[in-house]
mmCIF file of C-alpha atoms in Angstrom:
data_model
loop_
_atom_site.group_PDB
_atom_site.id
_atom_site.type_symbol
_atom_site.label_atom_id
_atom_site.label_comp_id
_atom_site.label_asym_id
_atom_site.label_seq_id
_atom_site.Cartn_x
_atom_site.Cartn_y
_atom_site.Cartn_z
ATOM 1 C CA MET A 281 13.602 16.081 -2.030
ATOM 2 C CA ASN A 282 17.811 17.261 -1.292
ATOM 3 C CA ASP A 283 17.423 16.739 2.348
ATOM 4 C CA LEU A 284 18.611 13.018 1.878
ATOM 5 C CA ASP A 285 22.187 12.557 2.616
ATOM 6 C CA PRO A 286 24.350 10.165 1.341
ATOM 7 C CA ILE A 287 24.168 8.109 4.899
ATOM 8 C CA ASP A 288 20.178 8.275 4.538
ATOM 9 C CA ARG A 289 20.299 6.755 1.300
ATOM 10 C CA ARG A 290 22.274 3.962 2.418
ATOM 11 C CA LEU A 291 19.760 3.711 5.259
ATOM 12 C CA ILE A 292 17.084 3.672 3.144
ATOM 13 C CA ALA A 293 19.084 1.116 0.560
ATOM 14 C CA ALA A 294 19.669 -0.920 4.391
ATOM 15 C CA THR A 295 16.074 -1.192 5.580
ATOM 16 C CA GLN A 296 13.736 -1.273 2.347
ATOM 17 C CA ALA A 297 13.416 -4.676 2.152
ATOM 18 C CA GLY A 298 12.289 -4.503 5.680
ATOM 19 C CA LEU A 299 13.863 -4.425 9.384
ATOM 20 C CA PRO A 300 15.361 -7.342 10.717
ATOM 21 C CA LEU A 301 13.891 -9.696 13.416
ATOM 22 C CA VAL A 302 16.282 -9.138 16.003
ATOM 23 C CA GLU A 303 15.876 -7.606 19.647
ATOM 24 C CA ALA A 304 17.912 -4.918 18.745
ATOM 25 C CA PRO A 305 17.284 -4.428 14.473
ATOM 26 C CA TYR A 306 18.836 -0.633 14.695
ATOM 27 C CA ALA A 307 21.930 -1.866 16.306
ATOM 28 C CA GLN A 308 22.329 -4.074 13.717
ATOM 29 C CA ILE A 309 21.840 -2.104 10.487
ATOM 30 C CA ALA A 310 24.067 0.343 12.419
ATOM 31 C CA GLY A 311 27.147 -2.453 12.271
ATOM 32 C CA GLN A 312 26.314 -3.229 8.294
ATOM 33 C CA LEU A 313 26.697 1.079 7.795
ATOM 34 C CA GLY A 314 29.266 1.607 10.076
ATOM 35 C CA LEU A 315 26.967 4.059 12.280
ATOM 36 C CA THR A 316 26.188 4.152 15.748
ATOM 37 C CA GLU A 317 22.996 3.047 17.485
ATOM 38 C CA ALA A 318 22.242 6.172 18.380
ATOM 39 C CA GLU A 319 22.379 7.797 14.738
ATOM 40 C CA VAL A 320 20.172 5.279 13.517
ATOM 41 C CA ILE A 321 17.685 5.842 15.476
ATOM 42 C CA TYR A 322 17.854 9.469 14.856
ATOM 43 C CA ARG A 323 18.328 9.560 11.273
ATOM 44 C CA LEU A 324 14.927 6.962 11.094
ATOM 45 C CA THR A 325 13.095 9.604 13.700
ATOM 46 C CA ALA A 326 13.964 12.364 11.602
ATOM 47 C CA LEU A 327 12.935 10.763 8.261
ATOM 48 C CA LEU A 328 9.463 9.730 10.383
ATOM 49 C CA ASP A 329 9.406 13.919 11.040
ATOM 50 C CA LEU A 330 9.727 14.177 7.208
ATOM 51 C CA GLY A 331 6.951 12.209 6.351
ATOM 52 C CA ILE A 332 9.989 10.482 3.911
ATOM 53 C CA ILE A 333 9.249 7.053 6.103
ATOM 54 C CA ARG A 334 5.363 6.597 6.493
ATOM 55 C CA ARG A 335 5.275 4.770 8.898
ATOM 56 C CA ILE A 336 7.336 1.819 10.207
ATOM 57 C CA ALA A 337 4.976 -0.558 10.689
ATOM 58 C CA VAL A 338 3.608 -4.117 9.390
ATOM 59 C CA ALA A 339 1.483 -4.830 5.754
ATOM 60 C CA PRO A 340 -0.483 -7.773 6.272
ATOM 61 C CA ASN A 341 -1.679 -10.207 3.552
ATOM 62 C CA HIS A 342 -4.999 -9.617 2.904
ATOM 63 C CA TYR A 343 -5.652 -12.428 1.094
ATOM 64 C CA ALA A 344 -3.582 -14.880 3.267
ATOM 65 C CA LEU A 345 -6.208 -13.314 6.327
ATOM 66 C CA GLY A 346 -9.299 -14.455 4.288
ATOM 67 C CA MET A 347 -10.007 -11.247 2.462
ATOM 68 C CA THR A 348 -10.254 -12.923 -0.807
ATOM 69 C CA ALA A 349 -12.770 -10.474 -2.484
ATOM 70 C CA ASN A 350 -10.703 -6.814 -2.902
ATOM 71 C CA GLY A 351 -12.669 -3.969 -4.295
ATOM 72 C CA MET A 352 -11.999 -0.768 -5.219
ATOM 73 C CA SER A 353 -14.666 1.061 -4.820
ATOM 74 C CA VAL A 354 -14.979 4.699 -6.419
ATOM 75 C CA TRP A 355 -17.583 7.696 -5.553
ATOM 76 C CA ASP A 356 -18.359 11.050 -7.014
ATOM 77 C CA VAL A 357 -18.615 13.105 -4.686
ATOM 78 C CA GLU A 358 -19.251 16.664 -4.294
ATOM 79 C CA ASP A 359 -16.006 18.393 -4.329
ATOM 80 C CA ALA A 360 -16.535 20.762 -1.718
ATOM 81 C CA GLU A 361 -17.176 18.194 0.705
ATOM 82 C CA ALA A 362 -14.637 15.307 -0.209
ATOM 83 C CA GLU A 363 -12.246 16.310 1.330
ATOM 84 C CA THR A 364 -14.659 15.761 4.702
ATOM 85 C CA LEU A 365 -16.285 12.519 3.370
ATOM 86 C CA GLY A 366 -12.808 11.284 2.515
ATOM 87 C CA ALA A 367 -11.408 11.416 6.252
ATOM 88 C CA GLN A 368 -14.740 10.097 7.392
ATOM 89 C CA VAL A 369 -14.305 7.042 4.915
ATOM 90 C CA GLY A 370 -10.476 6.969 5.758
ATOM 91 C CA ALA A 371 -11.343 6.388 9.158
ATOM 92 C CA LEU A 372 -13.615 2.938 8.813
ATOM 93 C CA ASP A 373 -11.817 0.290 9.952
ATOM 94 C CA PHE A 374 -12.794 -1.921 6.939
ATOM 95 C CA VAL A 375 -11.472 0.606 4.573
ATOM 96 C CA SER A 376 -7.512 0.301 4.527
ATOM 97 C CA HIS A 377 -6.884 2.811 1.783
ATOM 98 C CA CYS A 378 -8.440 6.037 0.596
ATOM 99 C CA TYR A 379 -7.691 8.672 -1.423
ATOM 100 C CA LEU A 380 -8.824 11.708 -3.345
ATOM 101 C CA ARG A 381 -7.948 11.349 -7.049
ATOM 102 C CA PRO A 382 -8.502 13.460 -10.164
ATOM 103 C CA ARG A 383 -11.195 13.637 -12.584
ATOM 104 C CA ALA A 384 -10.949 11.876 -16.016
ATOM 105 C CA PRO A 385 -13.144 12.361 -19.707
ATOM 106 C CA VAL A 386 -13.534 8.494 -19.056
ATOM 107 C CA TRP A 387 -14.170 8.601 -15.457
ATOM 108 C CA ARG A 388 -16.496 10.710 -13.237
ATOM 109 C CA TYR A 389 -15.034 9.334 -9.719
ATOM 110 C CA ASN A 390 -12.712 11.409 -7.397
ATOM 111 C CA LEU A 391 -12.985 9.118 -4.037
ATOM 112 C CA PHE A 392 -11.253 5.922 -4.215
ATOM 113 C CA ALA A 393 -12.230 3.248 -1.098
ATOM 114 C CA MET A 394 -10.097 -0.273 -1.474
ATOM 115 C CA LEU A 395 -12.860 -2.548 0.408
ATOM 116 C CA HIS A 396 -11.636 -6.052 1.455
ATOM 117 C CA GLY A 397 -14.053 -8.965 2.540
ATOM 118 C CA SER A 398 -14.222 -12.913 2.685
ATOM 119 C CA SER A 399 -16.966 -12.447 -0.435
ATOM 120 C CA ARG A 400 -18.300 -10.175 -2.699
ATOM 121 C CA GLY A 401 -21.336 -10.379 -0.398
ATOM 122 C CA GLU A 402 -19.334 -8.789 2.536
ATOM 123 C CA VAL A 403 -17.890 -5.827 0.452
ATOM 124 C CA GLU A 404 -20.983 -5.245 -1.111
ATOM 125 C CA GLU A 405 -22.723 -4.751 2.536
ATOM 126 C CA LYS A 406 -18.918 -2.843 3.227
ATOM 127 C CA ARG A 407 -19.910 -0.659 -0.184
ATOM 128 C CA ALA A 408 -23.429 -0.399 1.290
ATOM 129 C CA ILE A 409 -22.287 1.421 4.630
ATOM 130 C CA LEU A 410 -20.308 3.870 2.549
ATOM 131 C CA ARG A 411 -22.823 4.980 0.418
ATOM 132 C CA ASP A 412 -25.317 5.558 3.309
ATOM 133 C CA LEU A 413 -22.453 7.623 4.951
ATOM 134 C CA LEU A 414 -21.669 9.544 1.777
ATOM 135 C CA GLY A 415 -25.676 10.336 1.225
ATOM 136 C CA PRO A 416 -26.573 12.797 -0.820
ATOM 137 C CA ALA A 417 -22.846 14.569 -1.599
ATOM 138 C CA CYS A 418 -22.489 11.424 -3.534
ATOM 139 C CA ARG A 419 -23.459 11.371 -7.075
ATOM 140 C CA ALA A 420 -22.903 8.120 -8.509
ATOM 141 C CA ASP A 421 -20.370 5.040 -7.479
ATOM 142 C CA ASP A 422 -19.094 2.010 -8.595
ATOM 143 C CA ILE A 423 -16.805 -0.831 -7.669
ATOM 144 C CA LEU A 424 -13.561 -2.405 -9.923
ATOM 145 C CA TYR A 425 -12.953 -6.151 -8.538
ATOM 146 C CA SER A 426 -9.336 -7.370 -9.244
ATOM 147 C CA THR A 427 -9.774 -10.278 -11.274
ATOM 148 C CA ARG A 428 -6.385 -10.892 -11.616
ATOM 149 C CA ILE A 429 -2.815 -9.644 -10.023
ATOM 150 C CA LEU A 430 -0.906 -8.662 -13.477
ATOM 151 C CA LYS A 431 2.344 -7.849 -11.715
ATOM 152 C CA LYS A 432 3.512 -7.204 -7.820
ATOM 153 C CA THR A 433 6.849 -5.809 -6.739
ATOM 154 C CA GLY A 434 8.320 -3.123 -4.513
ATOM 155 C CA LEU A 435 9.128 -0.087 -4.270
ATOM 156 C CA ARG A 436 13.080 -0.422 -5.162
ATOM 157 C CA LEU A 437 14.871 2.122 -4.921
ATOM 158 C CA ARG A 438 18.738 3.261 -5.899
ATOM 159 C CA ASP A 439 21.497 3.068 -3.518
ATOM 160 C CA GLY A 440 23.398 6.131 -2.906
ATOM 161 C CA MET B 2 11.099 -13.310 2.475
ATOM 162 C CA THR B 3 7.387 -12.749 0.843
ATOM 163 C CA ARG B 4 5.279 -15.101 -0.261
ATOM 164 C CA PRO B 5 3.432 -13.267 -3.376
ATOM 165 C CA THR B 6 0.346 -15.674 -2.201
ATOM 166 C CA ARG B 7 -3.479 -15.591 -3.132
ATOM 167 C CA GLN B 8 -4.192 -18.323 -0.496
ATOM 168 C CA THR B 9 -5.770 -17.860 2.446
ATOM 169 C CA LEU B 10 -4.517 -19.543 5.352
ATOM 170 C CA PRO B 11 -6.476 -22.223 7.256
ATOM 171 C CA GLU B 12 -8.792 -21.647 9.803
ATOM 172 C CA GLY B 13 -6.703 -21.220 13.227
ATOM 173 C CA ALA B 14 -3.673 -20.151 11.627
ATOM 174 C CA LEU B 15 -3.606 -17.338 13.754
ATOM 175 C CA ASP B 16 -4.614 -16.694 17.429
ATOM 176 C CA ALA B 17 -5.768 -13.641 19.154
ATOM 177 C CA THR B 18 -2.206 -12.336 20.094
ATOM 178 C CA ASP B 19 -1.176 -12.892 16.434
ATOM 179 C CA ARG B 20 -3.759 -11.106 15.400
ATOM 180 C CA ALA B 21 -3.318 -8.380 18.163
ATOM 181 C CA ILE B 22 0.204 -8.115 16.720
ATOM 182 C CA LEU B 23 -1.360 -7.079 13.199
ATOM 183 C CA ASN B 24 -3.459 -4.573 14.242
ATOM 184 C CA THR B 25 -0.938 -2.781 16.713
ATOM 185 C CA LEU B 26 1.770 -3.258 14.683
ATOM 186 C CA GLN B 27 0.328 -1.642 11.315
ATOM 187 C CA GLU B 28 -0.052 1.520 13.364
ATOM 188 C CA GLY B 29 3.630 1.839 13.932
ATOM 189 C CA PHE B 30 6.870 0.629 15.647
ATOM 190 C CA PRO B 31 9.143 1.980 18.053
ATOM 191 C CA LEU B 32 12.372 3.991 17.307
ATOM 192 C CA THR B 33 14.311 2.723 20.470
ATOM 193 C CA PRO B 34 17.200 0.438 21.230
ATOM 194 C CA ARG B 35 14.522 -2.235 22.317
ATOM 195 C CA PRO B 36 11.664 -1.894 19.759
ATOM 196 C CA PHE B 37 10.267 -5.573 19.985
ATOM 197 C CA ASP B 38 10.346 -5.195 24.087
ATOM 198 C CA ASP B 39 8.634 -2.100 23.725
ATOM 199 C CA ALA B 40 6.037 -2.928 21.236
ATOM 200 C CA GLY B 41 5.751 -6.490 23.080
ATOM 201 C CA ALA B 42 4.686 -4.897 26.410
ATOM 202 C CA PRO B 43 1.442 -4.159 25.460
ATOM 203 C CA LEU B 44 0.694 -7.455 23.810
ATOM 204 C CA GLY B 45 1.970 -9.503 26.952
ATOM 205 C CA LEU B 46 5.241 -10.708 25.141
ATOM 206 C CA ASN B 47 8.744 -10.224 25.781
ATOM 207 C CA GLY B 48 10.917 -8.872 22.716
ATOM 208 C CA ALA B 49 12.185 -12.491 22.126
ATOM 209 C CA GLN B 50 8.508 -13.798 21.744
ATOM 210 C CA LEU B 51 7.160 -11.150 19.567
ATOM 211 C CA ILE B 52 10.328 -11.992 17.418
ATOM 212 C CA GLU B 53 9.364 -15.184 17.181
ATOM 213 C CA ARG B 54 5.731 -14.691 15.974
ATOM 214 C CA LEU B 55 6.599 -12.177 13.478
ATOM 215 C CA SER B 56 9.207 -14.600 11.966
ATOM 216 C CA ARG B 57 5.907 -17.004 11.942
ATOM 217 C CA LEU B 58 3.797 -14.861 10.067
ATOM 218 C CA ARG B 59 6.217 -13.702 7.610
ATOM 219 C CA GLU B 60 6.881 -17.529 7.024
ATOM 220 C CA ILE B 61 2.946 -18.704 6.631
ATOM 221 C CA GLY B 62 2.521 -15.371 4.774
ATOM 222 C CA ALA B 63 0.187 -13.578 7.127
ATOM 223 C CA ILE B 64 2.453 -10.543 6.409
ATOM 224 C CA THR B 65 3.959 -8.739 2.910
ATOM 225 C CA ARG B 66 6.173 -6.684 4.911
ATOM 226 C CA PHE B 67 7.931 -5.423 8.481
ATOM 227 C CA GLY B 68 9.538 -2.314 7.990
ATOM 228 C CA PRO B 69 9.811 0.720 6.962
ATOM 229 C CA PHE B 70 7.284 2.353 4.573
ATOM 230 C CA PHE B 71 8.965 5.156 2.351
ATOM 231 C CA ASP B 72 6.945 8.345 0.719
ATOM 232 C CA ALA B 73 8.503 8.199 -2.808
ATOM 233 C CA ALA B 74 7.214 11.925 -3.164
ATOM 234 C CA ALA B 75 9.109 12.686 0.112
ATOM 235 C CA MET B 76 12.108 11.450 -1.858
ATOM 236 C CA GLY B 77 12.373 13.072 -4.558
ATOM 237 C CA GLY B 78 10.407 10.474 -6.917
ATOM 238 C CA ASP B 79 7.213 9.728 -7.764
ATOM 239 C CA PHE B 80 4.035 7.785 -7.616
ATOM 240 C CA CYS B 81 0.969 7.727 -9.454
ATOM 241 C CA LEU B 82 -2.345 5.537 -10.260
ATOM 242 C CA CYS B 83 -3.139 4.989 -13.984
ATOM 243 C CA ALA B 84 -5.495 2.510 -16.185
ATOM 244 C CA LEU B 85 -5.907 1.855 -19.563
ATOM 245 C CA THR B 86 -8.464 -0.195 -21.593
ATOM 246 C CA ALA B 87 -6.805 -2.729 -23.362
ATOM 247 C CA PRO B 88 -9.049 -5.077 -25.754
ATOM 248 C CA GLU B 89 -9.837 -8.326 -24.415
ATOM 249 C CA ALA B 90 -8.500 -9.847 -27.414
ATOM 250 C CA ASP B 91 -5.035 -8.323 -27.210
ATOM 251 C CA PHE B 92 -4.890 -7.651 -23.353
ATOM 252 C CA ASP B 93 -1.902 -10.237 -21.988
ATOM 253 C CA ARG B 94 -0.396 -8.739 -24.914
ATOM 254 C CA ILE B 95 -0.529 -4.994 -23.407
ATOM 255 C CA ALA B 96 -0.191 -6.673 -19.712
ATOM 256 C CA ALA B 97 3.528 -8.156 -20.993
ATOM 257 C CA LEU B 98 4.235 -4.462 -23.201
ATOM 258 C CA VAL B 99 3.104 -2.474 -20.166
ATOM 259 C CA ASN B 100 4.814 -4.981 -16.993
ATOM 260 C CA ALA B 101 8.126 -4.621 -18.778
ATOM 261 C CA HIS B 102 8.147 -1.028 -17.776
ATOM 262 C CA PRO B 103 10.568 -1.736 -14.121
ATOM 263 C CA GLU B 104 8.724 1.698 -13.231
ATOM 264 C CA VAL B 105 5.252 -0.408 -12.818
ATOM 265 C CA ALA B 106 5.380 -1.322 -9.506
ATOM 266 C CA HIS B 107 2.033 -3.287 -9.536
ATOM 267 C CA ASN B 108 -0.646 -3.697 -12.131
ATOM 268 C CA TYR B 109 -4.181 -5.124 -11.630
ATOM 269 C CA ALA B 110 -6.703 -6.690 -13.775
ATOM 270 C CA ARG B 111 -10.178 -5.235 -13.194
ATOM 271 C CA ASP B 112 -13.709 -5.802 -13.812
ATOM 272 C CA HIS B 113 -14.210 -2.840 -15.555
ATOM 273 C CA GLU B 114 -14.236 -0.654 -19.274
ATOM 274 C CA LEU B 115 -11.053 0.366 -17.938
ATOM 275 C CA ASN B 116 -9.699 -3.107 -17.634
ATOM 276 C CA MET B 117 -6.138 -2.606 -16.640
ATOM 277 C CA TRP B 118 -4.654 -0.576 -13.540
ATOM 278 C CA PHE B 119 -1.367 -0.128 -12.349
ATOM 279 C CA VAL B 120 0.933 1.743 -10.481
ATOM 280 C CA LEU B 121 3.886 3.501 -11.863
ATOM 281 C CA ALA B 122 6.818 4.848 -8.900
ATOM 282 C CA THR B 123 9.796 6.877 -10.476
ATOM 283 C CA PRO B 124 12.745 8.473 -9.227
ATOM 284 C CA THR B 125 12.338 12.094 -10.534
ATOM 285 C CA PRO B 126 8.177 13.409 -10.908
ATOM 286 C CA GLU B 127 8.508 13.848 -14.516
ATOM 287 C CA GLY B 128 9.238 9.765 -14.520
ATOM 288 C CA ILE B 129 5.866 9.557 -14.164
ATOM 289 C CA ALA B 130 4.334 11.255 -17.667
ATOM 290 C CA GLU B 131 7.421 9.757 -19.607
ATOM 291 C CA THR B 132 6.503 6.211 -18.567
ATOM 292 C CA ALA B 133 3.026 7.232 -19.534
ATOM 293 C CA ALA B 134 4.167 8.271 -22.642
ATOM 294 C CA ARG B 135 6.660 5.486 -23.276
ATOM 295 C CA ILE B 136 3.602 2.691 -22.983
ATOM 296 C CA GLU B 137 1.253 5.064 -25.058
ATOM 297 C CA ALA B 138 3.645 5.130 -28.044
ATOM 298 C CA GLU B 139 4.253 1.198 -27.358
ATOM 299 C CA THR B 140 0.759 0.043 -27.177
ATOM 300 C CA GLY B 141 -1.016 2.695 -28.873
ATOM 301 C CA LEU B 142 -3.561 3.265 -25.883
ATOM 302 C CA THR B 143 -4.439 6.376 -23.613
ATOM 303 C CA VAL B 144 -3.104 6.322 -20.047
ATOM 304 C CA TRP B 145 -5.131 7.891 -17.951
ATOM 305 C CA GLN B 146 -3.375 8.894 -14.872
ATOM 306 C CA PHE B 147 -5.119 9.071 -11.162
ATOM 307 C CA PRO B 148 -2.100 10.765 -8.620
ATOM 308 C CA LYS B 149 -3.190 10.888 -5.613
ATOM 309 C CA LEU B 150 -4.326 14.537 -4.334
ATOM 310 C CA GLN B 151 -5.271 13.239 -0.436
ATOM 311 C CA GLU B 152 -4.536 10.244 1.157
ATOM 312 C CA PHE B 153 -6.774 8.958 4.287
ATOM 313 C CA PHE B 154 -5.544 6.550 6.082
ATOM 314 C CA ILE B 155 -6.180 4.072 8.841
ATOM 315 C CA GLY B 156 -5.064 0.877 8.191
ATOM 316 C CA PHE B 157 -7.002 -2.635 8.057
ATOM 317 C CA ARG B 158 -8.347 -4.468 11.475
ATOM 318 C CA VAL B 159 -8.111 -8.030 11.514
ATOM 319 C CA GLN B 160 -11.004 -9.101 13.673
ATOM 320 C CA ALA B 161 -9.651 -10.037 17.164
#
């Protein structure tokens, strides 16, 4: 995307680790970058409108919040219905992320929904709710529990 | 700033207001000169009180991030979920080879025949295939790519 000018890139670099927890965070960022607060707000708003910023928000730590069982549920859903059903699955409040992805020779599933619970039993209950919702449009499903985090780093962008 | 933890917070670590903050601020955060005042008002908090609570939530590890979430694809780069099957006896060596690539943002062991699932984040769209090809050459294993075709996002609710 070529809509990013050097100032946008510096703004992204300055905020990708997070927003400062001060009463006027955009003014503080503006001070660091030699911009006005209004320009920072204007540019961030434009980046949000363009979809370059998906949202400005908190990311909860599922583990810390007691959601120690995390499963990637995967579903082989009729292509014609996948989009409509995906939107319904994504709207469930116990699904944190839901995606349509391509199938592969070793992989028949096209709908992915991350499920969280305080135990595998709870995750399985949620999986059963999904199975009911998807009904006959779903031909097969599975769930992959994470057994270990092997690596976790955030997205890092280069400055400028 | 983050505490990469798989530990659960003790019972009672969060009160109803903390949970309301986690739920509300997942949706978005205002782009206004005094955003904490504006975001706090519906929660019955002033800006200083909201900042104090967010600082504590970050400190105890209840949140992993607070700020803008960028879309790598919209910035000209790309993200891709990938998976491979690592022989159990060789699992740790394969994990080290995969993790050595800075493009690997996270990597999880999962209980499935495809037992290693990782996300590639690259500054250009071509970077995904290039990195996957390098991992294939180094490990001798097929890297299956599952790019996101569509996303359905709603977030994750903490029981109020």
